[in-house]
Amino acid sequence: MIAFQDLKLAYRNVFRNTRRSLVTIIAIMLSCAGLILFAGYVAWAFKSAEAQAVVIFSHLQLARPGFYEKGAGNPTAYAIDSYGQIKQLLQDDAVIGPKLQLVSAQTVFKGIVSYSAAHTSSTFVGLGVFPEDDWTLLHWNPYKLTSPLDLPVNKAVYGSAPELSSNDPEGATIGIGLANVLQVNPDAKVLDKQINASRPAPSPQQSDPDLAALSQEVTQEAATQTLRPTIELLCAPPGGGMPNAMTMSVRKIFNRPTKELDNQSVKLDIRRASELLFPGEELKVTSILVLLKQTADLPVVVARLRELIAGGKLDVDFRTWTELRPFYNQLTQMFRAMFTFMFCIIVVIVIFTIYNTLSTGIAERIPEIGTLRAMGVTRAGIRKTFLLEGMFLGLFGGLLGVLLAIAGELVVNSLGVVYVPPGGSFYTKLEVLVLRAPIILVVCFGGFLLAALFSAIFPAHRASRMIIVDALRH
Amino acid sequence: MSTETVASPVGASPLVVLKGVRKEYHLGKTIVVALREITLSIERGFFAAIAGPSGSGKTTLLNIIGCLDDPTAGKVFIAGQDVAEYSDNELSHFRAHKLGFIFQSFNLIPVLNVYENIEYPLRLNGTPRKNLKERTWELIEAVGLTAQSKQRPNQLSGGQRQRVAVARALVTRPDLVLADEPTANLDSETGEKVLHLMKQMRDRLGTTFLFSTHDTMMVGHADQHFTMRDGTLVQTKNGNGSAASSL
């Protein structure tokens, strides 16, 4: 049992040689803070990578059986024509429904795109989406990270409005690489200048501001559409036969997550994609996207989906976001390995630091140990004293390390460093999550405390085994 | 108080009895004999001294009586109990309850103040909380250190430190206090005062004292004294200087 007397004695002994103990505590503090900040960065990297993957892939994608194995060559051959029913089924399900943030769909297809103004053409990968759903998906941010869409650097590229608009069904966006190949003018500023030049001056009689804004928006939309470059999309229908063609206007040019996609991507309203691929038919999609309110619900939803599929209520195959984005798992494994490696190295250093401090302290206190033993302190009592001293060193160093890490979090997060993380598609503000990931504090602090106790075991044991008369004679 | 001295384990109720105690140390292949077949007894309440030159075996004898060291041969009985039968933990418990120690270098715990140093053995032997203050203050006042109760050992003079050590040794009301050259690090006047204090405490609490010294002046204070030379008990005398036995 640890009595107050033991704690008092151990505490005072820790600060008996103030300079030595302070150096040890500072070493523990810096190690602990460094590790917490790195863990905070790793936590942010995980959450950021997850958010960046989910806004692209959603949590789950449902497709017709065989799509994931054979659909890459001809995705439209695996089109789903019951999107509305599946969406309804998911929303009405007692398990899945409450966990849903959004159910949407996308159509992936391939074809040839040409830009007649420049006499250029290229193959493309088309992605049909519901414009508003796409925007909702892009804003999924349950971890309250700084949204990439709030960063000026991203706003310059992505704008502050949805990429596509249901009010503009003829508008498509293309990847910057494809725009270069097609020689579509990617300079949005030119377009903006042209729009501003063509915009009529507001009428002085127009007093209603809402009406004025609406009028301006419609005028701008019209001006934009008339000034936008037009491209022609050519696709072979899934059943073969004559290719279908469609003219779209380029709303904007975007960076895509990968160079390959950048060189081939055309994004358009899913209804237009369906018209292009399946003219005269009802809406067909290649995948149904399921976005959950939180990723933690995914296992439950996946289990329920399996039940529905096994019960014959759903005839689909599905993939989770981590299956669609294997890079995430690679990233997390790499960071986990790095963190574990760093943790081990730092903990070993801390163990040796505390061991050295305690050993030196013991060497200086041999007669005192003899005195305590003579007075009736048991070997266990001596061990306890030195274990407590080690614990105090770990406790003070760890606590100060936690405080320093919190201060470090505030500093790093206020620096506003932005970069495109590996595998990311947006500029992202670099953050460390310390207070928002309290488990890191618990693990690191607890780890250092245990390391401190561990490092005290051998010196404490050595002190307890001293021969009393030798210790008194020392 | 009885002044009868004995060199053998006979008498009414001896507190300490040693029978043929021998102590050898091994220094490499050399065997050093520190004590040679010591046999003695000390009655309860005696103020006893062990005298002898350096290296005569005084400290070794005190260590063995104090259960800090084991004899190579022979038996040690304290309060009728053969201490060789005790385990290490039992010996610790025994020391905490039955013995008090005063060291030449005071050996106070530097991170504790006077009050805490004296209180420490009480906490160690599990004295009820309600008695801690009362018994600690009783000893602090007895040794005249009330004004210094909050001071740490490094703020005290040598004499004051040894008074703290005396109080610490007595606070648990042990049967026996062992003092190894308690005045050796003090000037003669202070040493005299400390010895006087020890004797005073013996009179007050009835505790048996056994102290070692090489100062013949100090021996005069003892009710009983043993003289050692080369690990052998050469003489045992009572307090008035008459030889009770010569070995």
XYZ file of C-alpha atoms in Angstrom:
721
model
C 0.000 0.000 0.000
C 1.220 3.495 -0.768
C 0.930 5.858 2.169
C 1.049 9.625 2.052
C 4.387 9.399 3.818
C 5.810 7.342 0.926
C 4.553 9.845 -1.619
C 5.935 12.772 0.341
C 9.326 11.170 0.728
C 9.511 10.176 -2.947
C 8.362 13.610 -4.099
C 10.956 15.386 -2.003
C 13.680 13.009 -3.057
C 12.895 13.745 -6.704
C 13.691 17.402 -6.107
C 16.617 16.747 -3.828
C 18.977 17.382 -6.703
C 16.852 19.935 -8.487
C 19.073 20.443 -11.503
C 19.418 16.755 -12.285
C 15.724 16.087 -11.840
C 14.774 19.113 -13.915
C 17.008 17.980 -16.766
C 15.357 14.560 -16.618
C 11.869 16.045 -16.442
C 12.623 18.371 -19.353
C 13.913 15.423 -21.376
C 10.720 13.497 -20.639
C 8.599 16.571 -21.338
C 10.182 17.211 -24.721
C 10.009 13.537 -25.678
C 6.403 13.276 -24.593
C 5.394 16.515 -26.308
C 7.205 15.541 -29.497
C 5.542 12.171 -29.555
C 2.098 13.619 -28.831
C 2.507 16.206 -31.574
C 3.622 13.557 -34.033
C 0.709 11.358 -32.985
C -1.529 14.402 -33.364
C -0.204 14.889 -36.865
C -0.749 11.207 -37.638
C -4.296 11.432 -36.280
C -4.914 14.439 -38.479
C -3.372 12.673 -41.485
C -5.666 9.670 -40.918
C -8.780 11.780 -40.560
C -7.797 14.088 -43.387
C -7.037 11.169 -45.699
C -10.299 9.544 -44.684
C -12.262 12.718 -45.329
C -10.545 13.245 -48.680
C -11.322 9.672 -49.707
C -14.906 9.737 -48.489
C -15.767 12.976 -50.287
C -14.656 11.286 -53.497
C -15.846 7.719 -53.029
C -18.426 8.057 -50.226
C -18.442 5.345 -47.575
C -19.949 2.632 -49.717
C -20.501 2.117 -53.379
C -23.143 -0.327 -54.514
C -23.004 -1.759 -58.013
C -24.418 -4.629 -59.965
C -22.743 -7.959 -59.278
C -19.705 -8.348 -61.499
C -19.129 -4.625 -61.878
C -16.034 -4.559 -59.695
C -14.503 -7.584 -61.405
C -15.378 -6.964 -65.027
C -16.983 -3.555 -65.197
C -13.825 -1.553 -65.790
C -13.840 -2.394 -69.493
C -17.483 -1.556 -70.053
C -19.057 0.020 -66.972
C -22.334 0.896 -68.663
C -22.994 -2.793 -69.290
C -23.470 -3.033 -65.504
C -25.820 -0.113 -65.164
C -28.457 -0.148 -62.428
C -31.933 0.940 -63.475
C -33.498 0.716 -60.020
C -31.561 3.496 -58.310
C -34.698 5.098 -56.886
C -35.949 1.851 -55.341
C -32.589 0.986 -53.817
C -32.271 4.477 -52.392
C -35.730 4.201 -50.870
C -34.954 0.763 -49.434
C -31.800 2.056 -47.761
C -33.475 5.162 -46.406
C -36.399 3.156 -45.013
C -34.240 0.483 -43.409
C -34.365 0.687 -39.620
C -30.639 -0.012 -39.234
C -29.169 1.832 -42.175
C -31.620 4.703 -42.514
C -30.741 6.649 -39.357
C -27.037 6.439 -40.141
C -27.316 7.877 -43.637
C -26.135 11.301 -44.582
C -26.782 10.888 -48.285
C -27.645 8.307 -50.896
C -26.684 9.332 -54.366
C -25.465 7.778 -57.570
C -22.811 8.100 -60.204
C -22.237 6.830 -63.673
C -18.769 6.041 -64.895
C -18.258 5.656 -68.616
C -15.669 6.054 -71.342
C -15.652 7.654 -74.756
C -14.040 10.170 -77.043
C -14.177 13.899 -76.498
C -13.416 16.446 -79.158
C -13.059 20.212 -79.201
C -13.950 21.343 -82.662
C -12.732 24.906 -82.154
C -9.190 23.579 -81.884
C -9.682 20.418 -83.993
C -8.538 18.268 -81.087
C -9.869 15.057 -79.584
C -8.976 12.565 -76.869
C -10.348 9.622 -74.971
C -12.050 10.488 -71.716
C -13.475 8.946 -68.567
C -16.851 10.410 -67.848
C -18.363 10.780 -64.410
C -22.024 11.596 -64.129
C -23.171 12.887 -60.742
C -26.121 14.639 -59.161
C -24.668 18.145 -58.895
C -26.164 19.034 -55.519
C -25.321 15.618 -54.044
C -21.785 16.013 -55.313
C -21.550 19.306 -53.437
C -23.013 17.725 -50.276
C -20.509 14.910 -50.519
C -17.672 17.378 -50.894
C -18.689 19.051 -47.629
C -18.687 15.917 -45.481
C -16.567 16.923 -42.491
C -17.583 15.149 -39.290
C -14.197 15.664 -37.661
C -14.516 19.416 -37.880
C -11.193 19.692 -39.660
C -10.509 22.888 -41.515
C -12.482 22.225 -44.667
C -10.317 22.314 -47.787
C -13.151 24.210 -49.425
C -12.626 27.045 -46.962
C -9.022 27.539 -48.023
C -8.515 30.420 -50.442
C -6.081 28.333 -52.456
C -8.811 25.756 -53.113
C -11.496 28.349 -53.671
C -9.396 29.707 -56.505
C -9.512 26.284 -58.135
C -12.847 24.866 -57.079
C -14.791 28.066 -56.555
C -17.256 28.521 -53.777
C -20.234 27.100 -55.698
C -21.012 23.538 -56.801
C -18.866 22.264 -59.616
C -21.975 21.415 -61.574
C -25.461 22.848 -61.394
C -28.864 21.309 -62.059
C -29.787 24.660 -63.582
C -27.029 24.176 -66.091
C -27.533 20.624 -67.451
C -25.396 21.351 -70.511
C -22.407 22.330 -68.399
C -19.535 19.927 -67.781
C -16.196 20.249 -66.070
C -12.988 18.745 -67.369
C -9.617 17.882 -65.865
C -6.817 20.317 -66.385
C -4.731 17.722 -68.247
C -7.564 17.013 -70.655
C -8.092 20.759 -71.138
C -4.463 21.055 -72.160
C -4.757 18.155 -74.585
C -7.923 19.606 -76.119
C -6.510 23.131 -75.948
C -9.607 24.332 -74.165
C -8.695 27.691 -72.657
C -8.384 26.998 -68.983
C -8.053 30.657 -68.007
C -11.201 31.277 -66.032
C -10.250 34.904 -65.540
C -10.676 35.551 -69.197
C -14.142 34.121 -68.992
C -14.904 36.220 -65.935
C -13.746 39.382 -67.724
C -15.860 38.512 -70.696
C -18.834 37.894 -68.417
C -18.323 41.183 -66.628
C -17.985 43.004 -69.935
C -21.164 41.474 -71.280
C -23.138 42.049 -68.075
C -25.645 44.901 -68.391
C -25.366 47.676 -65.819
C -28.026 47.449 -63.107
C -31.060 49.555 -63.771
C -31.302 52.564 -61.479
C -35.065 51.945 -61.168
C -34.502 48.404 -59.834
C -34.934 48.942 -56.138
C -35.566 45.372 -54.907
C -32.090 43.908 -54.034
C -33.260 40.247 -54.293
C -34.731 40.886 -57.702
C -31.549 42.634 -58.744
C -29.427 39.709 -57.542
C -31.620 37.175 -59.340
C -31.529 39.206 -62.483
C -27.756 39.447 -62.259
C -27.391 35.671 -61.662
C -29.555 34.768 -64.639
C -27.725 37.254 -66.822
C -24.374 35.934 -65.661
C -25.411 32.291 -66.225
C -26.600 33.138 -69.707
C -23.465 35.117 -70.466
C -21.305 32.295 -69.151
C -23.069 29.693 -71.219
C -22.769 31.692 -74.393
C -19.085 32.330 -73.842
C -18.122 28.796 -72.710
C -16.189 26.529 -75.024
C -18.212 23.526 -76.192
C -16.992 19.968 -76.432
C -18.536 16.927 -78.071
C -18.785 13.637 -76.229
C -18.973 10.421 -78.239
C -19.851 7.122 -76.554
C -20.611 3.621 -77.721
C -23.862 2.359 -76.227
C -23.504 -0.698 -73.956
C -25.326 -2.959 -76.379
C -23.176 -1.921 -79.348
C -24.329 -0.138 -82.501
C -23.952 3.472 -83.557
C -22.188 5.715 -81.037
C -24.192 8.424 -79.326
C -22.994 12.008 -79.287
C -23.725 14.973 -77.082
C -22.517 18.548 -76.968
C -21.601 19.999 -73.599
C -20.176 23.337 -72.597
C -17.152 23.552 -70.326
C -18.129 25.248 -67.058
C -14.761 25.025 -65.491
C -11.459 23.193 -65.485
C -10.448 21.294 -62.338
C -7.532 19.520 -60.807
C -8.327 15.872 -60.297
C -6.848 13.635 -57.600
C -4.516 11.824 -59.985
C -2.627 12.772 -63.078
C -4.328 9.991 -65.045
C -7.756 11.276 -64.075
C -6.661 14.844 -64.737
C -5.800 13.881 -68.288
C -9.098 12.132 -68.931
C -11.812 13.422 -66.639
C -15.111 14.844 -67.816
C -17.722 15.429 -65.126
C -21.326 16.118 -65.987
C -24.879 15.857 -64.681
C -25.761 12.180 -64.251
C -29.049 12.687 -66.098
C -27.186 13.957 -69.153
C -24.785 11.026 -68.877
C -27.761 8.643 -68.801
C -29.257 10.347 -71.867
C -25.938 9.994 -73.645
C -25.485 6.330 -72.780
C -29.062 5.157 -72.730
C -31.030 7.509 -74.983
C -34.765 7.364 -74.468
C -34.507 5.234 -71.337
C -35.128 5.931 -67.649
C -32.205 7.075 -65.501
C -29.504 4.444 -65.211
C -26.427 4.612 -63.001
C -23.337 2.494 -62.591
C -22.906 2.928 -58.803
C -24.968 4.003 -55.872
C -23.089 6.088 -53.318
C -23.835 5.768 -49.644
C -22.516 8.491 -47.358
C -22.856 7.944 -43.628
C -22.990 10.531 -40.918
C -19.897 8.968 -39.358
C -17.408 6.391 -40.529
C -17.677 4.515 -37.255
C -21.128 3.298 -38.368
C -19.687 1.570 -41.394
C -19.318 -1.941 -39.883
C -22.967 -1.930 -38.771
C -24.156 -0.727 -42.159
C -21.980 -3.249 -43.975
C -23.340 -6.082 -41.803
C -26.891 -4.976 -42.518
C -26.190 -4.704 -46.240
C -24.891 -8.260 -46.216
C -28.111 -9.351 -44.535
C -30.205 -7.567 -47.160
C -28.162 -9.082 -49.961
C -28.294 -12.569 -48.418
C -32.037 -12.157 -47.892
C -32.497 -11.370 -51.566
C -33.790 -7.855 -50.895
C -30.839 -6.309 -52.702
C -29.121 -7.656 -55.764
C -25.930 -5.668 -55.559
C -22.285 -5.989 -54.804
C -20.566 -3.298 -52.752
C -17.187 -1.915 -51.815
C -16.204 0.178 -48.823
C -14.201 3.354 -49.204
C -11.044 1.666 -47.956
C -11.413 -1.015 -50.616
C -11.930 1.619 -53.245
C -9.059 3.644 -51.867
C -6.386 1.093 -50.805
C -3.925 3.948 -50.486
C -5.594 4.889 -47.209
C -4.663 1.597 -45.590
C -1.139 1.843 -46.955
C -0.878 5.347 -45.543
C -2.175 4.370 -42.131
C 0.074 1.333 -41.972
C 3.068 3.440 -42.870
C 2.252 6.066 -40.247
C 1.517 3.432 -37.624
C 4.885 1.818 -38.293
C 6.593 5.213 -38.085
C 4.792 6.097 -34.877
C 5.586 2.740 -33.291
C 9.220 3.068 -34.285
C 9.449 6.591 -32.909
C 7.567 5.622 -29.771
C 9.965 2.747 -29.102
C 13.067 4.872 -29.713
C 11.831 7.714 -27.539
C 10.637 5.443 -24.769
C 13.985 3.646 -24.699
C 15.759 7.007 -24.420
C 13.411 8.062 -21.626
C 13.924 4.761 -19.840
C 17.692 5.208 -19.920
C 17.416 8.839 -18.825
C 15.284 7.999 -15.811
C 17.373 4.933 -15.045
C 20.504 7.061 -15.027
C 18.918 9.698 -12.793
C 17.663 7.161 -10.297
C 20.891 5.165 -10.319
C 22.896 8.288 -9.594
C 20.453 9.193 -6.841
C 20.772 5.756 -5.312
C 24.560 5.886 -5.441
C 24.412 9.134 -3.476
C 21.953 7.788 -0.947
C 23.428 4.437 -0.004
C 23.870 5.312 3.710
C 20.332 6.646 3.764
C 19.048 3.387 2.338
C 20.967 1.580 5.088
C 19.432 3.881 7.696
C 15.916 3.296 6.418
C 16.459 -0.445 6.432
C 17.890 -0.252 9.952
C 14.827 1.674 11.074
C 12.630 -1.125 9.819
C 11.793 -0.269 6.225
C 11.393 -3.540 4.352
C 13.001 -4.321 1.018
C 9.604 -3.807 -0.576
C 9.408 -0.427 1.119
C 12.746 0.625 -0.391
C 11.626 -0.629 -3.805
C 8.407 1.321 -3.462
C 10.257 4.542 -2.639
C 12.347 4.387 -5.786
C 9.479 3.227 -7.980
C 7.508 6.212 -6.751
C 10.421 8.500 -7.543
C 10.506 7.110 -11.069
C 6.767 7.533 -11.296
C 7.008 11.155 -10.171
C 9.643 11.871 -12.810
C 7.384 10.321 -15.448
C 4.333 12.082 -14.044
C 5.853 15.554 -14.032
C 7.612 15.099 -17.368
C 4.499 13.582 -18.912
C 2.153 16.265 -17.589
C 4.428 19.055 -18.755
C 4.769 17.221 -22.070
C 0.989 17.159 -22.438
C 0.787 20.880 -21.719
C 3.611 21.606 -24.148
C 1.916 19.469 -26.793
C -1.336 21.388 -26.343
C 0.567 24.643 -26.732
C 2.310 23.136 -29.778
C -1.063 22.216 -31.226
C -2.245 25.800 -30.905
C 0.923 27.098 -32.541
C 0.981 24.594 -35.428
C -2.714 24.998 -36.130
C -2.408 28.759 -36.174
C 0.491 28.727 -38.644
C -1.872 27.969 -41.514
C 0.506 25.723 -43.431
C -1.266 24.304 -46.495
C -0.170 21.505 -48.774
C -1.571 18.700 -50.865
C -1.157 15.571 -48.761
C -0.017 12.332 -50.392
C -2.907 10.911 -52.380
C -4.963 14.023 -51.740
C -6.796 16.103 -54.304
C -7.132 19.369 -52.430
C -4.824 21.726 -50.693
C -5.274 20.964 -47.027
C -4.424 22.953 -43.955
C -1.861 21.061 -41.900
C -3.154 20.504 -38.397
C -2.312 18.415 -35.384
C -5.114 16.902 -33.361
C -4.248 16.781 -29.694
C -7.274 17.996 -27.782
C -9.565 16.607 -30.465
C -7.943 13.197 -30.162
C -7.686 12.760 -26.378
C -6.832 9.082 -26.735
C -3.407 10.228 -27.956
C -2.869 12.135 -24.725
C -3.935 9.139 -22.688
C -1.769 6.672 -24.634
C 1.346 8.861 -24.729
C 1.049 10.055 -21.136
C 0.232 6.556 -19.905
C 3.070 5.136 -21.981
C 5.581 7.542 -20.480
C 4.325 6.862 -16.989
C 4.724 3.128 -17.522
C 8.143 3.677 -19.071
C 9.149 5.728 -16.029
C 7.975 2.989 -13.695
C 9.718 0.377 -15.803
C 12.970 2.316 -15.783
C 12.811 2.497 -11.981
C 12.387 -1.242 -11.500
C 16.035 -2.219 -11.753
C 17.497 0.631 -9.662
C 14.758 0.123 -7.061
C 15.474 -3.584 -6.934
C 19.193 -2.923 -6.592
C 18.575 -0.463 -3.751
C 16.325 -2.929 -1.956
C 18.927 -5.706 -2.121
C 21.672 -3.681 -0.463
C 23.254 -5.236 2.599
C 22.361 -2.971 5.478
C 25.731 -2.871 7.207
C 27.543 -2.259 3.912
C 25.138 0.553 3.117
C 25.629 2.121 6.554
C 29.371 1.834 6.236
C 29.392 3.457 2.765
C 18.356 -0.049 38.974
C 20.423 -3.115 39.344
C 24.143 -2.693 38.883
C 24.799 -6.376 38.701
C 26.626 -7.210 35.583
C 26.875 -10.501 33.882
C 29.079 -11.836 31.182
C 26.999 -14.906 30.670
C 23.321 -15.302 29.859
C 22.177 -15.516 33.375
C 20.166 -13.067 35.418
C 16.603 -12.077 36.085
C 15.414 -10.942 32.676
C 18.230 -10.056 30.315
C 17.082 -8.124 27.268
C 20.046 -9.054 25.154
C 21.815 -12.360 25.311
C 24.675 -13.381 23.052
C 26.019 -16.912 23.127
C 29.311 -17.662 21.449
C 28.795 -15.161 18.667
C 31.458 -15.277 15.999
C 31.646 -13.124 12.897
C 33.920 -13.703 9.958
C 34.314 -11.656 6.806
C 35.680 -13.001 3.593
C 38.023 -10.635 1.792
C 38.887 -12.592 -1.301
C 40.534 -15.745 -0.019
C 41.339 -14.171 3.344
C 39.044 -14.722 6.275
C 38.928 -11.849 8.743
C 37.514 -12.664 12.143
C 35.665 -9.612 13.470
C 34.141 -11.223 16.560
C 35.414 -14.232 18.421
C 32.904 -16.195 20.461
C 31.258 -13.294 22.235
C 29.017 -14.186 25.097
C 27.269 -11.486 27.067
C 23.963 -10.333 28.386
C 22.460 -6.924 29.026
C 19.692 -6.391 31.503
C 16.610 -4.363 30.714
C 16.938 -0.686 31.497
C 20.713 -0.685 31.532
C 22.797 2.116 30.117
C 25.541 -0.013 28.660
C 28.677 0.858 26.745
C 31.031 -1.052 24.508
C 34.483 0.426 24.584
C 37.522 -0.383 22.593
C 39.897 0.944 19.966
C 38.994 1.246 16.287
C 38.761 -2.130 14.621
C 38.099 -3.948 17.870
C 34.670 -5.113 16.675
C 32.361 -2.661 18.492
C 30.317 -1.753 15.436
C 30.100 -5.360 14.277
C 28.806 -6.360 17.674
C 26.229 -3.559 17.647
C 25.154 -4.528 14.123
C 24.601 -8.110 15.177
C 22.667 -7.113 18.285
C 20.685 -4.668 16.110
C 19.709 -7.468 13.709
C 21.475 -5.638 10.884
C 23.979 -8.422 10.371
C 24.047 -12.164 10.910
C 26.628 -13.875 13.080
C 28.726 -16.558 11.390
C 28.188 -18.699 14.467
C 26.464 -18.378 17.820
C 23.069 -17.219 18.946
C 21.543 -13.828 19.551
C 18.514 -13.524 21.775
C 16.675 -10.283 22.124
C 13.795 -10.167 24.563
C 14.098 -13.912 24.711
C 13.678 -14.387 21.004
C 16.297 -16.029 18.805
C 16.491 -13.473 16.019
C 18.042 -15.985 13.615
C 14.590 -17.469 13.243
C 13.235 -14.283 11.723
C 12.879 -13.737 7.996
C 14.113 -10.500 6.466
C 10.636 -8.956 6.646
C 10.150 -10.115 10.205
C 13.500 -8.611 11.162
C 12.421 -5.312 9.590
C 9.232 -5.436 11.605
C 11.200 -6.337 14.722
C 13.598 -3.449 14.259
C 10.743 -1.029 13.620
C 8.992 -1.999 16.840
C 11.669 -3.102 19.282
C 14.884 -1.315 18.344
C 16.095 2.226 17.918
C 19.326 3.332 16.281
C 21.584 6.326 16.777
C 24.457 6.676 14.326
C 27.770 8.413 14.526
C 26.923 10.533 11.464
C 23.359 11.152 12.688
C 21.898 9.638 9.477
C 18.823 11.834 9.444
C 16.698 11.882 6.324
C 17.715 15.146 4.685
C 14.423 15.776 2.866
C 12.399 15.592 6.080
C 12.337 18.290 8.735
C 12.921 17.677 12.424
C 9.299 16.873 13.130
C 9.011 14.541 10.144
C 12.278 12.782 10.935
C 11.081 12.009 14.428
C 7.586 11.094 13.272
C 8.855 8.781 10.507
C 9.435 5.645 12.658
C 5.952 6.025 14.125
C 4.417 6.000 10.656
C 6.646 3.099 9.786
C 5.452 0.932 12.635
C 1.841 1.775 12.035
C 1.173 3.949 15.075
C -2.427 5.172 14.971
C -2.766 8.599 13.395
C -4.282 10.121 16.521
C -1.131 9.310 18.532
C 1.393 10.514 15.969
C 1.440 14.190 16.869
C 1.306 13.696 20.573
C 4.176 11.231 20.673
C 6.286 13.167 18.203
C 5.891 16.424 20.084
C 6.600 14.693 23.350
C 10.012 13.677 22.042
C 10.703 16.987 20.305
C 10.086 18.790 23.568
C 12.094 16.233 25.520
C 15.161 16.847 23.382
C 14.568 20.612 23.383
C 14.049 21.162 19.672
C 10.595 22.716 19.642
C 11.860 25.856 17.944
C 13.661 23.843 15.285
C 10.817 21.457 14.490
C 10.337 22.810 10.976
C 14.000 22.905 10.101
C 15.712 20.424 7.872
C 18.826 18.579 9.142
C 21.177 20.759 7.103
C 19.957 23.770 9.082
C 20.921 22.208 12.408
C 24.175 21.990 14.337
C 25.812 18.623 14.943
C 24.518 18.496 18.520
C 20.991 19.342 17.406
C 21.128 16.670 14.720
C 22.160 14.067 17.238
C 19.333 15.145 19.529
C 16.952 14.603 16.643
C 18.506 11.179 16.149
C 18.017 10.402 19.843
C 14.380 11.476 19.640
C 13.877 9.453 16.473
C 15.363 6.366 18.102
C 13.131 6.715 21.145
C 9.849 7.828 19.648
C 8.574 4.291 19.082
C 9.424 3.456 22.706
C 11.697 0.589 21.730
C 13.079 -1.969 24.131
C 16.629 -1.278 23.080
C 18.458 1.683 21.573
C 21.773 0.985 19.901
C 24.089 3.923 19.443
C 27.265 3.542 17.432
C 29.761 6.141 18.624
C 27.021 8.740 19.079
C 29.424 11.412 20.244
C 32.299 10.797 17.859
C 31.335 13.598 15.495
C 30.651 16.077 18.255
C 32.915 18.258 20.355
C 33.414 17.005 23.893
C 30.974 19.438 25.466
C 28.206 18.637 22.997
C 29.025 14.950 23.210
C 28.671 15.139 26.947
C 25.279 16.826 26.552
C 24.049 14.203 24.093
C 25.154 11.414 26.392
C 23.466 13.147 29.274
C 20.304 13.414 27.176
C 20.439 9.710 26.356
C 20.802 8.827 29.988
C 18.026 11.196 30.895
C 15.755 9.529 28.352
C 16.697 6.119 29.693
C 15.674 7.305 33.153
C 12.452 8.757 31.830
C 11.367 5.981 29.484
C 13.199 3.007 30.939
C 14.693 2.152 27.592
C 17.828 0.022 27.490
C 20.759 1.750 25.842
C 23.820 0.154 24.357
C 26.365 2.492 22.863
C 29.847 2.082 21.542
C 32.636 4.498 22.157
C 36.383 4.742 22.130
C 36.282 7.628 24.593
C 37.047 6.412 28.074
C 35.369 9.495 29.562
C 32.065 8.369 28.087
C 32.374 4.916 29.528
C 32.074 6.415 32.963
C 28.437 7.230 32.296
C 27.521 3.597 31.703
C 25.868 1.250 34.170
C 27.687 -1.557 32.516
C 30.454 -1.545 30.003
C 32.240 -4.034 27.857
C 35.751 -3.628 26.593
C 36.730 -5.180 23.311
C 40.016 -5.829 21.633
C 40.604 -7.635 18.364
C 37.098 -9.007 18.292
C 37.221 -10.357 21.762
C 35.381 -9.178 24.838
C 38.230 -8.583 27.238
C 36.485 -6.999 30.174
C 33.011 -6.358 31.551
C 32.509 -3.822 34.294
C 29.671 -2.335 36.196
C 29.040 1.426 36.512
C 31.260 2.062 39.543
C 34.296 0.788 37.742
C 34.647 -2.535 39.508
C 35.345 -5.500 37.335
C 32.450 -7.908 37.247
C 34.404 -10.316 35.216
C 37.508 -10.384 33.190
C 37.672 -12.611 30.130
